[in-house]
CSV table of N, CA and C in Angstrom, one decimal:
chain,number,residue,atom,x,y,z
D,1,MET,N,78.2,180.1,66.2
D,1,MET,CA,79.0,180.9,66.9
D,1,MET,C,78.1,182.0,67.4
D,2,THR,N,77.9,182.2,68.9
D,2,THR,CA,77.2,183.8,69.1
D,2,THR,C,77.6,185.0,68.3
D,3,ASN,N,76.6,185.8,68.0
D,3,ASN,CA,77.3,186.8,68.0
D,3,ASN,C,76.7,188.1,69.7
D,4,ASP,N,77.7,188.9,70.0
D,4,ASP,CA,77.7,189.2,71.4
D,4,ASP,C,76.9,190.3,71.7
D,5,VAL,N,75.7,190.9,70.6
D,5,VAL,CA,75.3,192.0,70.1
D,5,VAL,C,73.8,191.1,70.5
D,6,GLU,N,74.4,190.0,69.9
D,6,GLU,CA,72.4,189.1,70.0
D,6,GLU,C,71.9,188.7,71.9
D,7,LYS,N,70.9,189.1,71.8
D,7,LYS,CA,70.4,189.4,73.1
D,7,LYS,C,69.9,187.8,73.8
D,8,ARG,N,69.6,187.0,72.6
D,8,ARG,CA,68.6,185.2,72.3
D,8,ARG,C,69.3,184.6,73.4
D,9,TRP,N,70.0,184.8,74.7
D,9,TRP,CA,70.7,184.0,75.2
D,9,TRP,C,69.7,183.4,75.7
D,10,ARG,N,70.3,181.8,75.8
D,10,ARG,CA,69.4,180.5,76.4
D,10,ARG,C,70.0,178.8,76.5
D,11,ASP,N,70.9,178.9,77.0
D,11,ASP,CA,71.7,178.2,78.0
D,11,ASP,C,71.1,177.4,79.5
D,12,PRO,N,70.4,176.6,79.2
D,12,PRO,CA,69.9,176.0,80.7
D,12,PRO,C,70.7,175.7,81.7
D,13,GLN,N,71.5,174.8,80.6
D,13,GLN,CA,73.1,174.3,81.5
D,13,GLN,C,74.1,175.3,82.2
D,14,ALA,N,74.3,175.9,81.4
D,14,ALA,CA,75.2,177.0,82.5
D,14,ALA,C,74.3,178.1,83.5
D,15,PHE,N,73.2,177.9,82.7
D,15,PHE,CA,72.4,179.4,84.0
D,15,PHE,C,72.5,178.0,85.1
D,16,ARG,N,71.9,176.8,84.8
D,16,ARG,CA,71.9,176.0,86.2
D,16,ARG,C,73.3,176.6,86.7
D,17,ALA,N,74.6,175.8,86.2
D,17,ALA,CA,75.7,175.8,87.0
D,17,ALA,C,76.3,177.2,87.4
D,18,ALA,N,75.5,177.9,86.5
D,18,ALA,CA,76.1,179.0,87.4
D,18,ALA,C,75.2,179.5,88.6
D,19,VAL,N,73.5,179.2,88.8
D,19,VAL,CA,72.6,179.7,89.6
D,19,VAL,C,73.6,179.1,91.4
D,20,THR,N,73.8,177.3,90.7
D,20,THR,CA,74.1,176.8,91.4
D,20,THR,C,75.3,177.2,92.6
D,21,TYR,N,76.7,178.0,91.5
D,21,TYR,CA,77.8,177.8,91.9
D,21,TYR,C,77.7,179.3,92.8
D,22,VAL,N,76.8,180.5,92.6
D,22,VAL,CA,76.5,181.1,93.4
D,22,VAL,C,75.4,180.8,94.6
D,23,ALA,N,74.8,180.0,94.5
D,23,ALA,CA,74.5,179.3,95.6
D,23,ALA,C,75.0,179.1,96.7
D,24,ALA,N,76.4,178.2,96.5
D,24,ALA,CA,77.1,177.9,97.0
D,24,ALA,C,78.1,178.2,98.0
D,25,VAL,N,78.3,179.8,97.0
D,25,VAL,CA,79.3,180.7,97.3
D,25,VAL,C,78.8,181.6,98.5
D,26,ILE,N,76.9,181.4,98.3
D,26,ILE,CA,76.2,182.7,99.3
D,26,ILE,C,76.3,181.1,100.7
D,27,ALA,N,76.5,180.1,100.5
D,27,ALA,CA,76.0,179.2,101.6
D,27,ALA,C,77.7,179.4,102.5
D,28,VAL,N,78.5,179.2,101.7
D,28,VAL,CA,79.9,179.3,102.1
D,28,VAL,C,79.8,180.8,103.6
D,29,ALA,N,79.2,182.0,102.4
D,29,ALA,CA,79.5,183.4,103.7
D,29,ALA,C,78.6,182.9,103.9
D,30,ALA,N,76.9,182.9,104.5
D,30,ALA,CA,76.1,182.5,105.6
D,30,ALA,C,76.8,181.5,106.8
D,31,VAL,N,77.7,180.8,106.0
D,31,VAL,CA,78.1,179.7,107.2
D,31,VAL,C,79.1,180.7,107.9
D,32,CYS,N,80.2,181.3,107.4
D,32,CYS,CA,80.9,182.1,108.5
D,32,CYS,C,80.3,183.3,109.0
D,33,PHE,N,79.1,183.8,108.7
D,33,PHE,CA,78.4,184.3,109.2
D,33,PHE,C,77.6,183.9,110.4
D,34,ALA,N,77.3,182.7,110.4
D,34,ALA,CA,76.9,182.0,111.7
D,34,ALA,C,78.4,182.0,112.3
D,35,PHE,N,79.5,181.5,112.4
D,35,PHE,CA,80.7,181.7,113.3
D,35,PHE,C,80.6,183.1,113.9
D,36,TYR,N,81.0,184.2,112.8
D,36,TYR,CA,81.1,185.7,113.5
D,36,TYR,C,79.1,185.9,114.4
D,37,ALA,N,78.1,185.5,114.1
D,37,ALA,CA,77.1,186.5,114.9
D,37,ALA,C,76.6,185.3,116.2
D,38,ILE,N,76.9,183.8,116.4
D,38,ILE,CA,76.3,183.2,117.0
D,38,ILE,C,77.2,183.4,118.5
D,39,PRO,N,78.9,183.5,118.3
D,39,PRO,CA,79.0,183.4,119.8
D,39,PRO,C,78.9,185.0,120.2
D,40,ASP,N,79.4,185.0,121.9
D,40,ASP,CA,79.0,186.3,122.1
D,40,ASP,C,80.6,187.7,121.7
D,41,ASP,N,81.2,186.5,121.5
D,41,ASP,CA,83.1,187.7,121.1
D,41,ASP,C,83.2,188.2,120.0
D,42,HIS,N,82.1,188.3,119.1
D,42,HIS,CA,82.0,189.1,117.7
D,42,HIS,C,83.4,189.3,117.1
D,43,SER,N,84.3,188.1,116.5
D,43,SER,CA,85.2,187.8,116.4
D,43,SER,C,85.9,188.7,114.6
D,44,VAL,N,86.4,189.9,115.0
D,44,VAL,CA,86.8,190.8,113.6
D,44,VAL,C,87.2,189.9,112.1
D,45,VAL,N,88.2,188.6,112.8
D,45,VAL,CA,88.7,187.7,111.7
D,45,VAL,C,87.1,187.0,111.5
D,46,ALA,N,86.2,186.7,111.9
D,46,ALA,CA,85.0,185.9,110.7
D,46,ALA,C,83.9,186.8,110.4
D,47,ALA,N,84.8,188.1,110.9
D,47,ALA,CA,83.3,188.9,110.1
D,47,ALA,C,84.0,189.2,108.6
D,48,VAL,N,85.0,189.4,108.5
D,48,VAL,CA,86.2,190.2,107.5
D,48,VAL,C,85.6,188.3,106.3
D,49,LEU,N,85.6,187.3,106.9
D,49,LEU,CA,85.6,186.2,105.8
D,49,LEU,C,84.3,186.1,105.3
D,50,VAL,N,83.3,186.9,105.6
D,50,VAL,CA,82.3,186.8,105.2
D,50,VAL,C,82.1,187.8,103.4
D,51,PRO,N,82.9,189.2,103.3
D,51,PRO,CA,82.8,189.6,102.5
D,51,PRO,C,83.8,189.5,102.2
D,52,GLY,N,84.9,187.9,102.0
D,52,GLY,CA,86.2,187.8,101.6
D,52,GLY,C,85.7,186.7,101.0
D,53,VAL,N,84.5,185.9,101.5
D,53,VAL,CA,84.2,185.0,100.6
D,53,VAL,C,83.7,185.4,99.0
D,54,LEU,N,82.5,186.6,99.3
D,54,LEU,CA,81.9,186.9,98.3
D,54,LEU,C,82.3,187.5,97.4
D,55,PHE,N,83.8,187.8,97.7
D,55,PHE,CA,84.3,188.7,97.0
D,55,PHE,C,86.3,187.4,95.8
D,56,ALA,N,86.0,186.6,96.7
D,56,ALA,CA,86.3,186.1,95.7
D,56,ALA,C,85.9,184.8,95.7
D,57,GLY,N,85.0,185.0,95.6
D,57,GLY,CA,83.0,183.9,94.7
D,57,GLY,C,83.2,184.7,93.6
D,58,GLY,N,83.1,186.1,93.5
D,58,GLY,CA,82.9,186.8,92.3
D,58,GLY,C,84.4,187.0,91.3
D,59,LEU,N,85.1,186.8,92.3
D,59,LEU,CA,86.7,186.8,91.4
D,59,LEU,C,86.6,185.4,90.4
D,60,GLY,N,85.8,184.4,90.7
D,60,GLY,CA,86.2,183.3,90.8
D,60,GLY,C,84.7,183.2,89.3
D,61,ALA,N,84.0,183.4,89.5
D,61,ALA,CA,82.3,184.1,88.8
D,61,ALA,C,83.4,184.5,87.6
D,62,PHE,N,84.0,185.6,87.5
D,62,PHE,CA,84.3,187.0,86.2
D,62,PHE,C,85.4,185.5,85.6
D,63,ALA,N,86.4,184.7,86.6
D,63,ALA,CA,87.0,184.5,85.4
D,63,ALA,C,86.4,183.0,85.0
D,64,GLN,N,85.5,182.3,85.1
D,64,GLN,CA,84.2,181.8,84.6
D,64,GLN,C,83.8,182.5,83.2
D,65,THR,N,83.9,183.4,83.3
D,65,THR,CA,83.9,184.0,82.4
D,65,THR,C,84.0,184.4,81.5
D,66,TYR,N,85.2,184.5,81.3
D,66,TYR,CA,86.9,184.8,80.2
D,66,TYR,C,86.8,183.3,79.6
D,67,ARG,N,86.5,182.1,80.7
D,67,ARG,CA,87.2,180.5,79.9
D,67,ARG,C,85.9,180.4,79.0
D,68,VAL,N,84.3,180.8,79.6
D,68,VAL,CA,83.3,180.7,78.8
D,68,VAL,C,83.3,181.8,77.7
D,69,TRP,N,83.6,182.5,77.7
D,69,TRP,CA,83.9,184.0,76.3
D,69,TRP,C,85.2,183.1,75.4
D,70,LYS,N,86.3,182.6,75.7
D,70,LYS,CA,87.3,182.1,75.1
D,70,LYS,C,86.4,180.7,74.8
D,71,ALA,N,85.6,180.2,74.9
D,71,ALA,CA,84.8,179.3,74.1
D,71,ALA,C,84.0,179.6,73.4
D,72,HIS,N,83.8,180.5,73.3
D,72,HIS,CA,82.8,181.3,71.9
D,72,HIS,C,81.1,180.6,73.0
D,73,GLY,N,81.1,180.5,74.2
D,73,GLY,CA,79.7,180.2,75.0
D,73,GLY,C,78.9,181.4,75.3
D,74,THR,N,78.0,181.0,76.6
D,74,THR,CA,77.5,182.1,76.6
D,74,THR,C,77.5,182.9,77.8
D,75,TRP,N,78.5,183.5,78.0
D,75,TRP,CA,78.8,184.1,78.8
D,75,TRP,C,78.4,185.3,80.0
D,76,PRO,N,77.3,185.6,79.3
D,76,PRO,CA,76.7,186.9,80.1
D,76,PRO,C,76.0,186.2,81.5
D,77,ILE,N,75.8,185.0,81.1
D,77,ILE,CA,75.3,184.6,82.3
D,77,ILE,C,76.4,184.2,83.4
D,78,TRP,N,77.9,184.2,83.2
D,78,TRP,CA,78.5,184.1,84.2
D,78,TRP,C,78.8,185.6,84.8
D,79,HIS,N,78.9,186.5,83.4
D,79,HIS,CA,78.9,187.6,84.1
D,79,HIS,C,77.9,188.1,85.1
D,80,GLY,N,76.9,188.2,84.5
D,80,GLY,CA,75.8,188.6,86.2
D,80,GLY,C,75.8,187.8,87.3
D,81,ALA,N,76.5,186.6,87.4
D,81,ALA,CA,76.8,186.0,88.4
D,81,ALA,C,77.7,186.3,89.5
D,82,GLY,N,79.0,187.1,88.4
D,82,GLY,CA,79.9,187.9,89.2
D,82,GLY,C,79.7,189.3,89.8
D,83,TRP,N,78.5,189.9,88.9
D,83,TRP,CA,78.2,191.3,89.3
D,83,TRP,C,77.0,190.7,90.8
D,84,PHE,N,76.8,190.3,90.5
D,84,PHE,CA,75.6,189.3,91.6
D,84,PHE,C,76.4,189.5,93.2
D,85,LEU,N,77.6,188.7,92.9
D,85,LEU,CA,78.1,188.4,94.3
D,85,LEU,C,79.3,189.6,94.1
D,86,PHE,N,79.3,190.3,93.7
D,86,PHE,CA,80.3,192.3,94.2
D,86,PHE,C,78.6,192.3,94.7
D,87,ALA,N,78.0,192.8,94.5
D,87,ALA,CA,76.9,193.5,95.1
D,87,ALA,C,76.7,192.9,96.1
D,88,LEU,N,76.9,191.6,96.2
D,88,LEU,CA,76.9,190.9,97.4
D,88,LEU,C,77.7,191.4,99.0
D,89,PHE,N,78.6,191.3,97.9
D,89,PHE,CA,79.9,191.6,98.6
D,89,PHE,C,80.2,193.1,99.4
D,90,LEU,N,80.0,193.9,98.5
D,90,LEU,CA,79.7,195.3,98.6
D,90,LEU,C,78.9,195.6,99.5
D,91,LEU,N,77.5,195.3,100.0
D,91,LEU,CA,76.5,195.5,101.0
D,91,LEU,C,77.0,194.5,102.4
D,92,CYS,N,77.6,193.3,102.2
D,92,CYS,CA,78.4,192.4,103.8
D,92,CYS,C,79.7,193.2,103.8
D,93,LEU,N,80.0,194.9,103.9
D,93,LEU,CA,81.2,195.4,103.9
D,93,LEU,C,80.9,195.8,105.1
D,94,SER,N,79.6,195.7,106.0
D,94,SER,CA,79.2,196.4,106.5
D,94,SER,C,79.6,195.6,107.9
D,95,VAL,N,79.7,194.7,107.9
D,95,VAL,CA,80.1,193.4,109.0
D,95,VAL,C,81.3,193.4,109.3
D,96,PRO,N,81.9,193.3,109.1
D,96,PRO,CA,83.5,193.7,109.4
D,96,PRO,C,82.9,195.4,110.3
D,97,GLY,N,82.6,195.8,109.6
D,97,GLY,CA,82.6,197.6,110.5
D,97,GLY,C,82.2,197.6,111.9
D,98,SER,N,80.7,196.7,111.6
D,98,SER,CA,80.2,196.2,112.5
D,98,SER,C,81.6,195.2,114.2
D,99,ALA,N,81.9,194.3,113.1
D,99,ALA,CA,82.5,193.9,113.8
D,99,ALA,C,83.8,194.7,115.5
D,100,ILE,N,84.4,195.8,114.4
D,100,ILE,CA,85.1,196.8,115.0
D,100,ILE,C,84.9,198.0,115.8
D,101,THR,N,83.3,198.1,115.6
D,101,THR,CA,82.7,198.9,116.2
D,101,THR,C,81.8,198.4,117.6
D,102,ALA,N,82.1,196.8,117.7
D,102,ALA,CA,81.3,196.5,118.7
D,102,ALA,C,82.4,196.1,119.9
């Protein structure tokens, strides 16, 4: 069992899983952004999907954090993935704002 205070977390398999999850969520958000940016009519619905996907992905990462924590695994890896997706969510909140003003 790992001690939560211990800072030497090393789990390459969990790290790869978290990075794959984050990359997949960002790829879906990028596709949503392409549906917003490429056409000339800048749909507000497509613009809202960009931060929506990142928010849902962050919630999914935090849910996985809880599951891994309950299983006494290396949960900080998933916790960091969740916070990274939430930070991107906050940055992408400007996309719907630009669609509304356009």
